[in-house]
Tab-separated table of C-alpha atoms in Angstrom:
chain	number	residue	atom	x	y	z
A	964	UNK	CA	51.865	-55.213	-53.029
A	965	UNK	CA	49.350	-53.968	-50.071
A	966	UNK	CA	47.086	-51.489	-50.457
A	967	UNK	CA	46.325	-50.499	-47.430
A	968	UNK	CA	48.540	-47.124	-47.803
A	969	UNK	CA	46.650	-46.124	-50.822
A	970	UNK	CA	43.384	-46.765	-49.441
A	971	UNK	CA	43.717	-44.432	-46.715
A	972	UNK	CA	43.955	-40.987	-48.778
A	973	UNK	CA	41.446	-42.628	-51.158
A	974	UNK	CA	38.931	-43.380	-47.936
A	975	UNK	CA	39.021	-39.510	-47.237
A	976	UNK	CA	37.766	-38.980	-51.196
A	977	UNK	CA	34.761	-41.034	-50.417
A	978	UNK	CA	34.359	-39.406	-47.518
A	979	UNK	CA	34.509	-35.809	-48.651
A	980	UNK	CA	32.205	-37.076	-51.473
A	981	UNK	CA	29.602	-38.272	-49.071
A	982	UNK	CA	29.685	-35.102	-47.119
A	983	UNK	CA	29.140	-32.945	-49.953
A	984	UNK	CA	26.494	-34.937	-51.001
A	985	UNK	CA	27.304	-35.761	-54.731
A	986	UNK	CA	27.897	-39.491	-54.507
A	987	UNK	CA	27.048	-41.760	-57.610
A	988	UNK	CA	28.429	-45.001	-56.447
A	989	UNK	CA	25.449	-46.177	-54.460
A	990	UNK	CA	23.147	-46.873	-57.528
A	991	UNK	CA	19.863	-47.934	-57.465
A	992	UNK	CA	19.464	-51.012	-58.940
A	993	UNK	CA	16.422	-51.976	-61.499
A	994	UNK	CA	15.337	-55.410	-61.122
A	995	UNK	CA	12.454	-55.227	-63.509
A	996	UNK	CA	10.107	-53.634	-65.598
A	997	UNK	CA	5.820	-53.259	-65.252
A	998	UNK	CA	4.299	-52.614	-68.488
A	999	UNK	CA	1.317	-50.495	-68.829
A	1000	UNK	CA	-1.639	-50.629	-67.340
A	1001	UNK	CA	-5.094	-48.560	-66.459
A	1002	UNK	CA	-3.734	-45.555	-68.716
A	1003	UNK	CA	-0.236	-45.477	-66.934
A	1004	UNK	CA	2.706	-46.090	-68.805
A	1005	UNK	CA	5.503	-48.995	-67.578
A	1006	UNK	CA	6.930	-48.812	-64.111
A	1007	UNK	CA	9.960	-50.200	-62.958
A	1008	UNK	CA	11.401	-51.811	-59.736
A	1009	UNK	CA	13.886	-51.576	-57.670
A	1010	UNK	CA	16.283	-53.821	-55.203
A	1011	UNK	CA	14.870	-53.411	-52.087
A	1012	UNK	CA	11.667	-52.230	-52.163
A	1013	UNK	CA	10.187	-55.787	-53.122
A	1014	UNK	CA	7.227	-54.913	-55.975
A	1015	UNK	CA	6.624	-51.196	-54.894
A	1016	UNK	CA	6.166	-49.672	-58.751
A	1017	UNK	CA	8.223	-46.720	-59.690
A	1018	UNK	CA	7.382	-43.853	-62.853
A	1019	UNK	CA	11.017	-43.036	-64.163
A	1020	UNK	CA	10.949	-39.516	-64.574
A	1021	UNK	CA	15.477	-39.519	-65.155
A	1022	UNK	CA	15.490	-41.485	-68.299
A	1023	UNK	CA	17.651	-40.741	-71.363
A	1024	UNK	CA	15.212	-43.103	-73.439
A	1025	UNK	CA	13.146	-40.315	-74.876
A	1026	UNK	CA	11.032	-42.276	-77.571
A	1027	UNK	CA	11.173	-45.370	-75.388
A	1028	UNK	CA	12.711	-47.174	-77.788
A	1029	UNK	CA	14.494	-49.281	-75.704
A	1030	UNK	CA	11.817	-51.871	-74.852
A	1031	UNK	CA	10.379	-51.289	-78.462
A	1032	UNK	CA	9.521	-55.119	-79.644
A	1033	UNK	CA	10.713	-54.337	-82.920
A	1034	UNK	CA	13.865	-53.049	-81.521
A	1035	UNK	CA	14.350	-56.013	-79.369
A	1036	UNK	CA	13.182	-58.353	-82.254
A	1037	UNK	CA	16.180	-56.808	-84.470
A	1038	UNK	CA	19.050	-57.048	-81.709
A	1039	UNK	CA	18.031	-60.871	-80.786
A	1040	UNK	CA	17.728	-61.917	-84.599
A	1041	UNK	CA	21.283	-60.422	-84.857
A	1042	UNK	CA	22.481	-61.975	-82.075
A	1043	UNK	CA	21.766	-65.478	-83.474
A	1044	UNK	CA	23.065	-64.648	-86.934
A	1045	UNK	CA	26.525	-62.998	-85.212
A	1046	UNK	CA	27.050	-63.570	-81.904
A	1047	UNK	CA	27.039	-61.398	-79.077
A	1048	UNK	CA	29.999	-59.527	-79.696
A	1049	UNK	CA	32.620	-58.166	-82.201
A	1050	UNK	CA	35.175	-60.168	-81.067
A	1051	UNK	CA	38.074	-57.542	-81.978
A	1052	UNK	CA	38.818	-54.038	-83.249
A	1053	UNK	CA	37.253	-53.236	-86.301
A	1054	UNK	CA	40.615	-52.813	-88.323
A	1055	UNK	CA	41.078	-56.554	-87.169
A	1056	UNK	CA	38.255	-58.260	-87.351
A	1057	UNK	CA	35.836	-56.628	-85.711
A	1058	UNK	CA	33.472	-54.886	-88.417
A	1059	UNK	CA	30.467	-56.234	-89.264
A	1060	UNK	CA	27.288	-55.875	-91.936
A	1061	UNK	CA	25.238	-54.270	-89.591
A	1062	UNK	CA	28.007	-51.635	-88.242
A	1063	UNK	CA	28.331	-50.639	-92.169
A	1064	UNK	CA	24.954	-50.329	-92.572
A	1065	UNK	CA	24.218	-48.568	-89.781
A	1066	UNK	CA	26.877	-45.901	-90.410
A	1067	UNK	CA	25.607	-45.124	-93.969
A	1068	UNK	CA	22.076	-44.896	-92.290
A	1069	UNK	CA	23.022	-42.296	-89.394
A	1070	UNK	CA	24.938	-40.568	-92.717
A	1071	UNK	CA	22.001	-39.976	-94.895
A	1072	UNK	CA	19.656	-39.159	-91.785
A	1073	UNK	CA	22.243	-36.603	-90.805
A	1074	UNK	CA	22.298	-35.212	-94.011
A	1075	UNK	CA	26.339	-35.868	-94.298
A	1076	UNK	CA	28.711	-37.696	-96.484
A	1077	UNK	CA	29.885	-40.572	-93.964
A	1078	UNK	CA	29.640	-41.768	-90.391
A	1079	UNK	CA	31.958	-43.784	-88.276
A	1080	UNK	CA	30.447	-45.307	-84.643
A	1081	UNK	CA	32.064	-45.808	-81.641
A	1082	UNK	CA	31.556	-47.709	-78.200
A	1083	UNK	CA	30.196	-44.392	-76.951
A	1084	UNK	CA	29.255	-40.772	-77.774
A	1085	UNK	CA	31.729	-39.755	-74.665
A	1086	UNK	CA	34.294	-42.077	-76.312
A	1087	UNK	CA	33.341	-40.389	-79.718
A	1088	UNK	CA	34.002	-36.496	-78.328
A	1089	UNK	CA	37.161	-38.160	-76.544
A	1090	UNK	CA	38.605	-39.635	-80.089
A	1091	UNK	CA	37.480	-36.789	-82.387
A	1092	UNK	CA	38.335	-33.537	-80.533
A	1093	UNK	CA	42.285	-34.359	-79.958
A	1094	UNK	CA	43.058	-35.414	-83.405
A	1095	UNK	CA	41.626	-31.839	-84.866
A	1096	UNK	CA	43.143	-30.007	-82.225
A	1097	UNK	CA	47.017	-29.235	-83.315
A	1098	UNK	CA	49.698	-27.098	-81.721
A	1099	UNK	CA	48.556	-24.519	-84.504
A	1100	UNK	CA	44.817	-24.609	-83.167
A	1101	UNK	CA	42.780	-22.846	-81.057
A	1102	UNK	CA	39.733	-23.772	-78.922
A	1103	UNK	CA	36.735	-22.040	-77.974
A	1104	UNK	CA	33.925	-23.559	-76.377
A	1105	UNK	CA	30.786	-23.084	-74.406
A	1106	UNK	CA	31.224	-22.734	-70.226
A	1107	UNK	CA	27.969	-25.429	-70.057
A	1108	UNK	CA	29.728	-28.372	-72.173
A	1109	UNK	CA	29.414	-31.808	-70.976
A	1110	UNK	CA	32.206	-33.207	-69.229
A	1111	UNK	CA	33.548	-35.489	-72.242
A	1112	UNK	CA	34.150	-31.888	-74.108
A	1113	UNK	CA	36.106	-30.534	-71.171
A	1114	UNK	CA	37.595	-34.275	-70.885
A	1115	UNK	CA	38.575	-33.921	-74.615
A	1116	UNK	CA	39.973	-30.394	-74.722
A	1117	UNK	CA	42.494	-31.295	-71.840
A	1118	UNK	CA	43.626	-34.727	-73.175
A	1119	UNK	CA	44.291	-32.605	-76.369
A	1120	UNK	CA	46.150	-30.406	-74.795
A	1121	UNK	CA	45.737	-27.007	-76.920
A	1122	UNK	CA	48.314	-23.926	-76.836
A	1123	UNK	CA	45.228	-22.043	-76.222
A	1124	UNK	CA	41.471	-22.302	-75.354
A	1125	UNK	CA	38.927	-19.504	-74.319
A	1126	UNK	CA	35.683	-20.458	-72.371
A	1127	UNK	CA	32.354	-18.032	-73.388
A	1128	UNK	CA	29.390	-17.433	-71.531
A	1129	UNK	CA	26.631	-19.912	-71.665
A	1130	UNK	CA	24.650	-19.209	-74.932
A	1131	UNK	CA	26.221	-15.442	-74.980
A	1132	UNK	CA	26.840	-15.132	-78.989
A	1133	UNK	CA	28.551	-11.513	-78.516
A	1134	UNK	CA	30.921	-13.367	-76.156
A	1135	UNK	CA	31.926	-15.557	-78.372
A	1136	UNK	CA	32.180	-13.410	-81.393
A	1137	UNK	CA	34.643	-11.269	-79.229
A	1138	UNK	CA	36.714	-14.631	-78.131
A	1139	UNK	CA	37.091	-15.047	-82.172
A	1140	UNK	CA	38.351	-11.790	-82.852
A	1141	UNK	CA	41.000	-11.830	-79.833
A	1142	UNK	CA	42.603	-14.925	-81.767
A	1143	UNK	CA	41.725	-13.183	-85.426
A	1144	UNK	CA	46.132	-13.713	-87.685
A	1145	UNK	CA	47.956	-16.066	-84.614
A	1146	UNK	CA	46.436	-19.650	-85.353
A	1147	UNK	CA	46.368	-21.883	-88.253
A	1148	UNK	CA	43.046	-23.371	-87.092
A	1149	UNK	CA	39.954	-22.686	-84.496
A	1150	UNK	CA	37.673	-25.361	-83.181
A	1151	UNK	CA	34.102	-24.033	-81.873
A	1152	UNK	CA	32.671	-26.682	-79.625
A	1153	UNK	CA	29.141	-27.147	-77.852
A	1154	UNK	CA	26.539	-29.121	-76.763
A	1155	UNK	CA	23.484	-28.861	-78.992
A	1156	UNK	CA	21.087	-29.469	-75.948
A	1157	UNK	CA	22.518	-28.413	-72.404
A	1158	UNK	CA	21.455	-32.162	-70.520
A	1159	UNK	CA	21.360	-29.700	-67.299
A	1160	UNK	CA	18.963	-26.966	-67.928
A	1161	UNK	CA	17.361	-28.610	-71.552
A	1162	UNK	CA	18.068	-25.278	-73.431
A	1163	UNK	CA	19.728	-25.550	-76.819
A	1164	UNK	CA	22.571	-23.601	-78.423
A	1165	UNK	CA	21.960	-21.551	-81.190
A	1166	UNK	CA	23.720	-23.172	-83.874
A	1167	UNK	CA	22.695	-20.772	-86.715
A	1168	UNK	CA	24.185	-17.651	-85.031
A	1169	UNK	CA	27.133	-20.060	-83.872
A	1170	UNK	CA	27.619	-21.234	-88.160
A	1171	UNK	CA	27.462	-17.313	-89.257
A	1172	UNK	CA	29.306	-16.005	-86.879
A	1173	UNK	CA	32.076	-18.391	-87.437
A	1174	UNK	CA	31.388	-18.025	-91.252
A	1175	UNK	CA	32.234	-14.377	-90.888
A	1176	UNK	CA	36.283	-15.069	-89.446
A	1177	UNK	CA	36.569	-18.077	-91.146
A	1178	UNK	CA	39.055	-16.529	-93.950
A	1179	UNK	CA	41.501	-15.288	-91.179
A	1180	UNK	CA	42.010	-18.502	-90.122
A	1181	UNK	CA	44.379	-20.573	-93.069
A	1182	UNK	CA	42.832	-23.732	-92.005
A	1183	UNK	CA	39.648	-22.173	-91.368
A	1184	UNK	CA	36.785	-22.249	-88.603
A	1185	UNK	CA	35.556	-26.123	-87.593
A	1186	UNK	CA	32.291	-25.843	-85.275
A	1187	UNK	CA	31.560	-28.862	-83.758
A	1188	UNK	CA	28.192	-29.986	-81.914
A	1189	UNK	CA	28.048	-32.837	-79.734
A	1190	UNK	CA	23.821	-33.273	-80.318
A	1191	UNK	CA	23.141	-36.787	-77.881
A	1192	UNK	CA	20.432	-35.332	-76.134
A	1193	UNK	CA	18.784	-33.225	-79.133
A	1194	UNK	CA	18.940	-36.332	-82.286
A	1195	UNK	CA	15.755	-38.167	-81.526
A	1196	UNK	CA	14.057	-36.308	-79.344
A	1197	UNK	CA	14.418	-32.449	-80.713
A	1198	UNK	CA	13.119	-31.234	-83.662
A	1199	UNK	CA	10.042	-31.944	-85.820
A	1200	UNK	CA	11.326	-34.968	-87.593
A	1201	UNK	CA	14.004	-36.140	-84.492
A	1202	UNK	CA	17.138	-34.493	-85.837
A	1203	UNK	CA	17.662	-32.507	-83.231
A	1204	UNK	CA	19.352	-28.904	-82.289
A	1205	UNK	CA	20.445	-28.749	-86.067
A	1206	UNK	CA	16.968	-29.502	-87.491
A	1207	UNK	CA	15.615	-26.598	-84.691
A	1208	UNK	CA	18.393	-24.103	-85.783
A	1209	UNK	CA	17.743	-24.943	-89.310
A	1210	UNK	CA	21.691	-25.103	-90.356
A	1211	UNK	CA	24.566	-27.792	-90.615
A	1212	UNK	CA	27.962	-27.444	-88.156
A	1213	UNK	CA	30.829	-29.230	-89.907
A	1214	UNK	CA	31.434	-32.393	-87.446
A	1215	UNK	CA	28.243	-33.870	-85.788
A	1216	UNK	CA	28.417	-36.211	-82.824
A	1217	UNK	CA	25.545	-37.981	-81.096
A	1218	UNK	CA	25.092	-41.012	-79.390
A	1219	UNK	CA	22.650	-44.005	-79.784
A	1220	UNK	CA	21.868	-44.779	-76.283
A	1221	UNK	CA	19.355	-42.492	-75.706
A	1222	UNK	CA	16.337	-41.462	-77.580
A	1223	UNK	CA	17.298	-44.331	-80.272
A	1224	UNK	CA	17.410	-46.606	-76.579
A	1225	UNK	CA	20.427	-48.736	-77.922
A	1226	UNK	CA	24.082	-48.245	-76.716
A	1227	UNK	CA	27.269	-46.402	-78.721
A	1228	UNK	CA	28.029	-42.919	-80.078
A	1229	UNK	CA	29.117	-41.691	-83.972
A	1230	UNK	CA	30.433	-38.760	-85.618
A	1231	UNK	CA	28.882	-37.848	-89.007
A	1232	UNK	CA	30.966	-35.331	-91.719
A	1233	UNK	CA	33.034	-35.390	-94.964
A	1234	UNK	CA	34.266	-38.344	-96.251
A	1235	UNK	CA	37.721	-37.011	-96.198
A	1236	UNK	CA	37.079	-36.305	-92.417
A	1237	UNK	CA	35.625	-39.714	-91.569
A	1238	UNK	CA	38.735	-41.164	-93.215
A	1239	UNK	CA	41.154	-39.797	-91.077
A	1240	UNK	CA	39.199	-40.111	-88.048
A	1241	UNK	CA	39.721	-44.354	-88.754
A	1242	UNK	CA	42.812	-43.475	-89.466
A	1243	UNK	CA	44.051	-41.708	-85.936
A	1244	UNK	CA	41.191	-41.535	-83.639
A	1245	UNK	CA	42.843	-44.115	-80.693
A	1246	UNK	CA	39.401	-44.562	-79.006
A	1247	UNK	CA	37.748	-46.092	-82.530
A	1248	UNK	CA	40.943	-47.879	-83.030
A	1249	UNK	CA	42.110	-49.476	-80.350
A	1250	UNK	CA	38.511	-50.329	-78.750
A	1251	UNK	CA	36.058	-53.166	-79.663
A	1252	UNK	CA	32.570	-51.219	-81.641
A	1253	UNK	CA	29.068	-51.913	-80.556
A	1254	UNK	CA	28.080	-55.295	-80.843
A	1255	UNK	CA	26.677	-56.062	-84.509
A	1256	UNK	CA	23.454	-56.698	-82.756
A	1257	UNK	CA	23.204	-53.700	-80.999
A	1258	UNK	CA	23.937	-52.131	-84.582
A	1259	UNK	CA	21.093	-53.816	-85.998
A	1260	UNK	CA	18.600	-52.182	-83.337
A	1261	UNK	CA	20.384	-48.857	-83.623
A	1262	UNK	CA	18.994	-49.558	-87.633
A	1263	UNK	CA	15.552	-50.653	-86.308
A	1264	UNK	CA	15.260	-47.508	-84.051
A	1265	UNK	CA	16.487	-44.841	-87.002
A	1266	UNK	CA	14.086	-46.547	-89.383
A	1267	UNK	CA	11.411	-46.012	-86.900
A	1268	UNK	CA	12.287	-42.360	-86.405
A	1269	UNK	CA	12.506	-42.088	-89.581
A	1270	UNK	CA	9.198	-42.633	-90.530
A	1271	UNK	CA	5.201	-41.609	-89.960
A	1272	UNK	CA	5.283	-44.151	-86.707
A	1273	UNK	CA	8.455	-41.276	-85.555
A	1274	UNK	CA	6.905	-38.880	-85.984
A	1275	UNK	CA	3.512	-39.718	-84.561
A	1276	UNK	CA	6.359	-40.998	-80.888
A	1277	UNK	CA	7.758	-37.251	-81.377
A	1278	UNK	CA	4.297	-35.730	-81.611
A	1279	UNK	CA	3.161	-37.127	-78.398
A	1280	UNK	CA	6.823	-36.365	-76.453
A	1281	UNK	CA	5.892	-32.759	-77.658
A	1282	UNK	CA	2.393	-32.683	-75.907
A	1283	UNK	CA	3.469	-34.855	-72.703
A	1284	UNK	CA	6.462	-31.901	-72.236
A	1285	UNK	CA	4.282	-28.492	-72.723
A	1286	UNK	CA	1.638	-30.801	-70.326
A	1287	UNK	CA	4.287	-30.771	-67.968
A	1288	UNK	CA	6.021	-27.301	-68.065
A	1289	UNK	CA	2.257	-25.963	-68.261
A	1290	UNK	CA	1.281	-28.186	-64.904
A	1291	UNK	CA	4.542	-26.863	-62.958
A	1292	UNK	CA	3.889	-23.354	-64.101
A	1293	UNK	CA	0.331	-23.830	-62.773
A	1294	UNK	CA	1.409	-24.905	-59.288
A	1295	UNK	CA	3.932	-21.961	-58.767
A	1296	UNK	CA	6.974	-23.893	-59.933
A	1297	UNK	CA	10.145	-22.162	-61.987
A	1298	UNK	CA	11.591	-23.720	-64.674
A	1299	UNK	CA	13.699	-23.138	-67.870
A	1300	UNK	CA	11.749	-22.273	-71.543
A	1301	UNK	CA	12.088	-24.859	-74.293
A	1302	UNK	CA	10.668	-27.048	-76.113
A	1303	UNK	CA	13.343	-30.505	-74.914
A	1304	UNK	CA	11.781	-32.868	-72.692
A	1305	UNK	CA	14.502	-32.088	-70.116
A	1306	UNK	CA	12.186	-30.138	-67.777
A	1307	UNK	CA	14.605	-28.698	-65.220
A	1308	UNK	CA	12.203	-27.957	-61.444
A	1309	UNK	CA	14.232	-24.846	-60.342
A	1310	UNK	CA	14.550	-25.086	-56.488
A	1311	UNK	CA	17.292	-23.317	-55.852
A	1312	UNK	CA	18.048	-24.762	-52.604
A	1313	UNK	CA	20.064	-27.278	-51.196
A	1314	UNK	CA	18.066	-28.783	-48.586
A	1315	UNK	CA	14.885	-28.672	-50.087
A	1316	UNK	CA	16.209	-29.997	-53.635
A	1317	UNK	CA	16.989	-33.287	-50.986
A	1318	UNK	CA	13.770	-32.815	-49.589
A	1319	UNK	CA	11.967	-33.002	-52.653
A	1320	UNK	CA	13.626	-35.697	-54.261
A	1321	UNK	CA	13.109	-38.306	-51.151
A	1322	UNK	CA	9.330	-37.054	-50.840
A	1323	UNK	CA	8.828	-38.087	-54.981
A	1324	UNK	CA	11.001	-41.382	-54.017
A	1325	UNK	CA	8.554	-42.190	-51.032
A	1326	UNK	CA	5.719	-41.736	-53.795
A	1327	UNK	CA	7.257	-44.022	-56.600
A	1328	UNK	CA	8.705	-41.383	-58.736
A	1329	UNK	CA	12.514	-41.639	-60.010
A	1330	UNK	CA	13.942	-38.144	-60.406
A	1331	UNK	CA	17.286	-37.154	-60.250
A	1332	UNK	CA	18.540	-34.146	-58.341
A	1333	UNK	CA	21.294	-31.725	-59.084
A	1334	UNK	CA	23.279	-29.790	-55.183
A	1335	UNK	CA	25.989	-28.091	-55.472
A	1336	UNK	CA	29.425	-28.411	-56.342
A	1337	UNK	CA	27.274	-30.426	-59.222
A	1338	UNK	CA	25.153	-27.319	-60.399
A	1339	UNK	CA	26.510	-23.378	-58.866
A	1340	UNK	CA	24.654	-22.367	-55.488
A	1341	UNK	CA	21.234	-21.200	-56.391
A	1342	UNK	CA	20.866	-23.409	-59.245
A	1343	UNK	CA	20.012	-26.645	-57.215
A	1344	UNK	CA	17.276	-28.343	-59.473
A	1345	UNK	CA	15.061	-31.561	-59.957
A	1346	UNK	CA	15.513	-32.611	-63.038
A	1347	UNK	CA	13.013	-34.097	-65.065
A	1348	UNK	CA	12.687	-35.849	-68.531
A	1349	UNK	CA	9.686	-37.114	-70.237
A	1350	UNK	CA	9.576	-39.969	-72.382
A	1351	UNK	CA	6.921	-40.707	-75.126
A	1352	UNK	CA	6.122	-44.291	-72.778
A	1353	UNK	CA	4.924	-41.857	-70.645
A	1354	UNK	CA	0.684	-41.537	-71.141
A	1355	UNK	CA	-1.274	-38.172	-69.317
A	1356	UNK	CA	-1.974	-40.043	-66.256
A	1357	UNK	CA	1.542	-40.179	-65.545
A	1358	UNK	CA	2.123	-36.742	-65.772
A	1359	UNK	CA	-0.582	-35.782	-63.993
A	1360	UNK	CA	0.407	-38.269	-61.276
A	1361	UNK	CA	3.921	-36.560	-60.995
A	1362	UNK	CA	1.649	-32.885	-60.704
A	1363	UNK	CA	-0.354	-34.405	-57.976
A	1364	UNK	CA	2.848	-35.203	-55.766
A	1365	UNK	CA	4.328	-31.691	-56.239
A	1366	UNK	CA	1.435	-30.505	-55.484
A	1367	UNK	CA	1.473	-32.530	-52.162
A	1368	UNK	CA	4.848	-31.719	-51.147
C-alpha cells in the first residue's frame, strides 16, 4: 500500500517540530576521535567540518571509560572467544559467562542479593515498573522523572498515580497519606540524579518517610530509584545517589552506558525479586541481552571503579566540576548547586540559549541546549557535563569562550 496519505499529517509533525525548535533527527555525526595533546584532553570530529577539533562538553561517559584500553582490550578479547552477539534470548540460548558474571558483580557492588541486565536502562524501567504495578497498587512519583518512568507508569496502566513536586518531601509525605487503607501496594519512583538540572533526590528522607506508612499498606511501600546518571560518577567510591544519601531503596536500576562507557541497563534487589523479574519482565524476555563482549567490558569498567585507579578517575571528575561551577560563578553565570558533573548554564532565554550554543559550536565546543516545550519557559539552559578525560586546560578553554560571548 502507498504512503503518500500517511505522510502528509506526519510531514506537518516534522514541521511543527522544526518550528518549535526541538528537533533530534538531524544528528551530528562523529567521524573520529583526537587523543590528547599539549595538556588538552581528546577531541572529536565531526561530518562536515573536515578536521576542525571539537571538546565534548554533552557526554554521558563520565569516567571516560569508553575509550579506556583496558576496556576495549576486554570487549575485543570477548569478541574472539564469543562472537559478536548473543544470538537469541537468554531463556533460549542467549546467556553467556560473561552476562553471569557481570550480574553477580553489579550485585555485590550494589550491595544487593542479585542483578539481572537488560539491552538498556530505559528498557530496564520499561520491564520492571509494569510487572510491580497491579490493579491493587498505587503510584507516586517525582514531577522531574525521566521519560522511561513516565513511559513505564502509562504502559502499566495504574488505577491511580499522584505526581509530587520536584524534590518537595512534605509533598510527598501528604500524597502517601491521601492513599493511607485503599491499596494493597504503593510504588515510590525517582530518578536518583535529575539528568536536567544535575540535582539529586534525597533518598534517605524518601526511605523514612516511606518507612513510616509502610504498615498501612498490606503489601507494603516499594521505593524505586532509577540511579544511571549517579552509579559511576556520584559518590565517593562511584555508587552514586544511594552512596550520597547514605541508605538502600528496595529496587535499584542503572544503566552501563554511561559513566561505566559500555552499553545496557540492570536492576539490582532480592533474589526473590530478581526471580520474578526473569520470570515476567517482557522487555528481558523477549529481547536479545548485551552482547557477551560488551558484558565483559561492563566487568572491566566496574573492576576499575572499583578500585584505587576509581577512585583516583572520581577524584579528578570532583575537582574538574567545582573548577567549573567556580569559573561560571566567577563570570556572572547562574547555575544549579551540587556536587554531579551535570553543570546546568541557566540562561533562561530562548533566543540566547540558541545564541549561545552556535557561538560554543563556532569555537569547537559540543554542548547541548535545552528551549522550551523541552525545559518550562524560563528554564532554557546549556547543559554541561564534565568528564574525568577532561584535563584543566579544557575547562578553562570552555571559561574563555563564555567569557567571549
Amino acid at each position: 500500500m502507498s504512503l503518500e496519505k500517511l505522510e502528509i499529517p506526519l510531514k506537518q509533525q516534522l514541521e511543527s517540530i522544526d518550528a518549535k525548535g526541538v528537533s533530534k533527527r538531524h544528528e551530528k555525526i562523529i567521524t573520529g576521535i583526537m587523543e590528547a595533546e599539549d595538556g588538552f584532553g581528546p577531541r572529536v570530529t565531526l561530518r562536515g567540518n573536515g578536521d576542525k577539533p571539537f571538546l565534548q562538553m554533552n557526554s554521558n561517559s563520565y569516567l571516560g571509560l569508553s575509550t579506556d584500553k583496558d576496556v576495549i582490550e576486554a570487549e575485543e578479547d570477548a569478541s574472539q572467544l564469543f562472537g559478536t552477539g548473543p544470538g537469541a534470548v537468554r531463556f533460549i540460548s542467549g546467556t553467556f559467562a560473561p552476562h553471569v558474571i557481570l550480574e553477580k558483580k553489579l550485585a555485590t557492588f550494589c550491595g544487593r542479593e542479585a542483578a539481572m541486565i537488560f539491552s538498556a536502562a530505559y528498557s530496564a524501567v520499561m520491564g520492571v515498573l509494569p510487572q510491580l504495578i497491579t490493579e491493587e497498587t498505587v503510584v507516586i512519583s517525582d514531577e522531574l522523572n525521566h521519560n522511561c518512568i513516565i513511559n513505564a507508569i502509562r504502559l502499566a496502566h495504574p488505577t491511580e498515580k499522584t505526581v509530587y513536586r520536584h524534590l518537595d518531601m512534605e509533598d510527598l509525605e501528604g500524597a502517601i497519606k491521601r492513599y493511607l487503607g485503599k491499596y494493597r501496594r504503593m510504588i515510590v519512583v525517582t530518578d536518583g540524579i535529575f539528568s536536567m538540572r544535575g540535582d539529586h533526590a534525597p533518598l534517605n528522607e524518601i526511605v523514612a518517610i516511606c518507612k513510616r506508612y509502610e504498615e498501612k499498606f498490606e503489601e507494603g511501600i516499594i521505593t524505586v530509584v532509577d540511579d544511571s546518571h549517579g552509579v559511576g560518577a556520584f559518590g565517593k567510591t562511584g555508587r552514586g545517589t544511594e552512596e550520597v544519601t547514605g541508605t538502600k531503596v528496595d529496587i535499584h536500576i542503572a544503566t552501563l552506558g554511561k559513566a561505566l562507557g559500555v552499553n545496557g541497563g540492570y536492576v539490582v534487589s532480592s533474589e526473590t525479586v530478581i526471580d520474578y523479574l526473569r520470570e515476567t519482565a517482557p522487555f528481558y524476555i523477549f529481547s536479545n541481552p548485551i552482547t557477551p563482549s560488551e558484558s565483559a567490558a561492563a566487568i572491566k569498567s566496574l573492576d576499575i571503579l572499583d578500585s584505587t585507579q576509581g577512585l583516583k578517575l572520581l577524584e579528578k571528575l570532583r575537582r574538574l566540576t567545582r573548577h567549573l561551577k567556580e569559573g561560571l560563578k566567577d563570570l556572572g553565570y547562574e547555575t544549579i548547586p551540587g556536587e554531579h558533573p551535570i553543570i546546568p548554564l541557566m540562561i533562561r532565554d530562548t533566543e540566547k540559549t540558541s545564541r549561545l550554543v552556535k557561538h560554543l559550536f563556532k569555537h569547537g565546543i559540543l554542548a547541548t541546549g535545552l528551549n522550551f516545550p523541552v525545559v518550562p519557559k524560563g528554564d532554557e539552559e546549556i547543559r554541561f557535563q564534565v568528564s574525568a578525560n577532561h584535563t584543566e586546560k579544557d575547562i578553562e578553554y570552555l571559561l574563555g569562550v563564555l567569557k567571549r560571548f
